[in-house]
Amino acid sequence: AGFLDFSIKPSEGALSASAWVLPDLATCPECLVEIADKEARRYAYPFTNCTLCGPRFTIITAIPYDRPNTTMAGFKLCDECQMEYADPRDRRFHAQPIACPKCGPKIWLDPAPSPAPNGPMEVLYQAAQKIRSGEIVALKGIGGFLLLCDARSSAAVSRLRARKRRHEKPLAVMFPDLEQLRDACQVSKLEAEWLDSAVAPIVLLKRRPDPAGDLIAAEVAPGNPWLGAMLPYAPLHHLLMGQLGFPVVATSGNLSEEPIVYQNDEAKKCLQGIADCFLMHDRPIARHADDSIVRQARGRQLVLRRARGLAPMPLRVNPKLLPVLALGAHLKNTVAAAWDKQIVLSQHLGDLETAASLEAFQAAVKDLCALYGFKPKKVVCDLHPDYASSRHAESLGLPIVRVQHHHAHIAACMAENDAPPPVLGVAWDGLGLGTDGLVWGGEFLIVDETGAKRFAHMRTFPLPGGEAAIREPRRCSLGLLFEMNADLERLHAMFPEGWEAARKLPAALALSPRTSSAGRLFDALASLVGLRQANSFEGQAAMALEHVIDESAGDEAYPFPLKPGSSLIADWEPLVRAALADVSGGVPVGRISARFHNALAELVVSVARRANLERVALSGGVFQNAYLSSRTAELLERSGFQVFTHQRLPPNDGGISAGQAFIAGQDWAC
C-alpha cells in the first residue's frame, strides 16, 4: 500500500460487531521475571501486565478495546507508563491495562491490620499468615472473589465447607508450582501445557494413590480419585503463593448455587459469614468470570466449564447466520449471540435457581448485546416453558424460536466441529423436555439441514417423585425395578423411613413422570451397586460410578438390546438384571461399572449401524465421562464411523446456547 511507517491511530466511532473481545490472559513469563526482580520498577506489583497478558474481558466496557473503554480509565498513566504505552518498541505498546505502583490499582486487607502494612509485599505477607493460621481469605482476583484456605488442613477445609454450604462437592486447589502439583497428581505432557497456558484453567487430574506427604486434606475432594488443580494465573496469585509455598483451596467466592461475587461492597455483604478477612483491590471488574475447567478425553482437551481465559472467544461457524440471541438452558447456563459466521458465548453463568443467579443471567443478556452493539432479529430458548431462560425470552418482545433440548446439544457439537449434516446425534443427559411432552435424556437423533428426527431412545421408566429422583438415586432404582416388575423388597433397606409410601410412588403417574434419561440410568445403577443413595450435588452418583471403573475388565459388557417401535428402543432391562445378578454374586463394583460403561458404548455402535450414517456426534452431560466418551468414540471409529465430540464447548448444558443459536440462525429455521 506504500506506507512508510506503522502507527495506531485513535478510534473513530464504533466498530462493527464483528470485532473480537479477547479473554483474560494469564501472566506471561516476562512479567513474572519483572515482579520477582527487586531492581525492576514493577517488583512485587500485583497488577503487572503487558500486551501478552492481563485482564481483557473482565475490564472492557465497550468496543473498541481502548483504555477509556475499560475499567482502567480512572487510573491516569504516570510519565513512565505513558512512555511505554506510546513506544512501538516496548512490549507494553498500547497495552490497555498497563499500570505500575505509582499510577495503578492498589491492594489492601479488610479488616485493616494494626499497624498498617507498608506496601503490597507486607499486605501479602499478612494475608499469607492468616491462611497459615487456618483462616479463610476472600481474594479479589481477575473475574471475582476466590475463597482461599490451607488445602493441607482438614479443619480449615471443613470450616470452609460448612460456611459455604458445600458439603461434598469437590473444591479446586491452587498449587504454587508444577513441581508440587506433580507430587499430588499424575500430570501428562498435554495437561502440563494446559496448566501453564495463557488460559490457565482448572484441570481435572488423576490423584496419586501415594502422594508425597499430606499435601491435600481428604476433605478437599472426599472419596474422589480426581482433583481440580490449577496454577497461579495472575500476579497477585503468584506473589501470594510465593509467600505460602503450599497448596490452597481456591473456590469461587459465593454461597452454593449463587453466582461468583465480584464487587467489593457486594463481597463484604455476601461473604461476611464465610471469609475471615478480605484481600481487596480497587481495579473495578466489569463482569464476573469463574475459572474455566477442562479435562483430558480422547487424548485431547474437553472443556467442562467455559469462562475465564476462554470466553468470549467466538466460535467460527458455517453457514452464515441471521442475528439471533440464544438464552440457553436452566442449568449451567450460558447465553449466546450469533451473526454472520460466528457465535459469541457468554462466560459460564451457572444454574438459574436463585434470585441472585437470575439477576446475573438477565444482566449478562443485556451486557452481551450492549458490548457488541448487537440487535437480534429473534430470540431462541429451550422447549421447556418453565425454564427461567424461556420465561425471559417471552419478556423481550422479539419473535421466539423454541428448540428442543437434545437437538441443541447435537447442533452445538456439529457447529464447533463444522460437521456437515446428516449426522446421528447421541444426546445423553439428565433430562430435557421432548417434543412429545415427556422427559427425554437417552436420545439418538438424526439431524439434517431441516431439523432433527428421533431415531432411537432408551426405554422409559418412572421417576418416583419427579425432581426428587435427581437428588436421590435410590428413587431411580425404585423406578427401574418397578418397570421390570421385579421384587421391590430388595430396596427396602435404602428407604429406612417411609418405605410403604415410597414403594407406591412409581405407580402414581402424576407424581412419577416417565423418562428415557441416560443420566438417571447411571444414578439407578450407582444406587443398585451401593455407591450412592443420595446426591449432595448434581451428577455425584454418576461420577462415583465412573470413578470405580476397573479397566482390567477389557471388553466385558452387559447386554443392551434394541427393540422395534415407532423409533428403536434400547432396552436396559437385560443389563440391569445381569448387573443385579453380579451384585448378588459378589462381583466387584469396579467390574460391574466397566461392564455397564462398555454396554453403553456398544449400544451406540449398534444404533449407528442401524442408522447407516457416516457421521456420529456425541453430546450431553453424560459425555463429560472421559471413559465413556473415549470408549464410545474408539468403538465407533473401529467400525468405520467418523466421530465428533466436544473440545471448545462443554458437552453439558453450557453448550446449549451455541446449539440453539446455530439452529435458529439458519434460514430454514425462520
PDB file of C-alpha atoms in Angstrom, residues 34 39-43 49 67 75-95 98-104:
ATOM      1  CA  GLU A  34       9.738  -8.383  36.427  1.00  0.00           C
ATOM      2  CA  GLU A  39      15.609  -3.814  40.840  1.00  0.00           C
ATOM      3  CA  ALA A  40      12.626  -3.650  38.466  1.00  0.00           C
ATOM      4  CA  ARG A  41      10.062  -0.843  38.577  1.00  0.00           C
ATOM      5  CA  ARG A  42       7.225  -3.354  38.980  1.00  0.00           C
ATOM      6  CA  TYR A  43       8.843  -5.534  41.606  1.00  0.00           C
ATOM      7  CA  ASN A  49       0.724  -6.904  32.653  1.00  0.00           C
ATOM      8  CA  ARG A  67      -8.157   2.270  27.667  1.00  0.00           C
ATOM      9  CA  PHE A  75      -6.189   5.386  36.560  1.00  0.00           C
ATOM     10  CA  LYS A  76      -4.167   8.129  34.829  1.00  0.00           C
ATOM     11  CA  LEU A  77      -0.862   6.879  33.465  1.00  0.00           C
ATOM     12  CA  CYS A  78       2.304   8.193  35.067  1.00  0.00           C
ATOM     13  CA  ASP A  79       5.047   9.560  32.782  1.00  0.00           C
ATOM     14  CA  GLU A  80       6.964   6.281  32.705  1.00  0.00           C
ATOM     15  CA  CYS A  81       3.909   4.174  31.881  1.00  0.00           C
ATOM     16  CA  GLN A  82       2.870   6.705  29.239  1.00  0.00           C
ATOM     17  CA  MET A  83       6.277   6.367  27.561  1.00  0.00           C
ATOM     18  CA  GLU A  84       5.961   2.562  27.483  1.00  0.00           C
ATOM     19  CA  TYR A  85       2.395   2.780  26.178  1.00  0.00           C
ATOM     20  CA  ALA A  86       3.416   5.068  23.301  1.00  0.00           C
ATOM     21  CA  ASP A  87       6.648   3.284  22.293  1.00  0.00           C
ATOM     22  CA  PRO A  88       6.249   0.749  19.434  1.00  0.00           C
ATOM     23  CA  ARG A  89       9.469  -0.943  20.579  1.00  0.00           C
ATOM     24  CA  ASP A  90       8.081  -1.633  24.055  1.00  0.00           C
ATOM     25  CA  ARG A  91       6.098  -4.760  24.846  1.00  0.00           C
ATOM     26  CA  ARG A  92       3.576  -2.519  26.622  1.00  0.00           C
ATOM     27  CA  PHE A  93       2.839  -0.564  23.449  1.00  0.00           C
ATOM     28  CA  HIS A  94      -0.921   0.011  23.642  1.00  0.00           C
ATOM     29  CA  ALA A  95      -1.339  -2.481  26.481  1.00  0.00           C
ATOM     30  CA  ILE A  98      -0.886  -1.004  31.772  1.00  0.00           C
ATOM     31  CA  ALA A  99      -0.133   0.142  35.339  1.00  0.00           C
ATOM     32  CA  CYS A 100       2.629   0.432  37.900  1.00  0.00           C
ATOM     33  CA  PRO A 101       2.878   1.096  41.655  1.00  0.00           C
ATOM     34  CA  LYS A 102       2.840   4.862  41.030  1.00  0.00           C
ATOM     35  CA  CYS A 103      -0.327   5.116  38.944  1.00  0.00           C
ATOM     36  CA  GLY A 104      -2.188   1.813  39.100  1.00  0.00           C
TER      37      GLY A 104
END
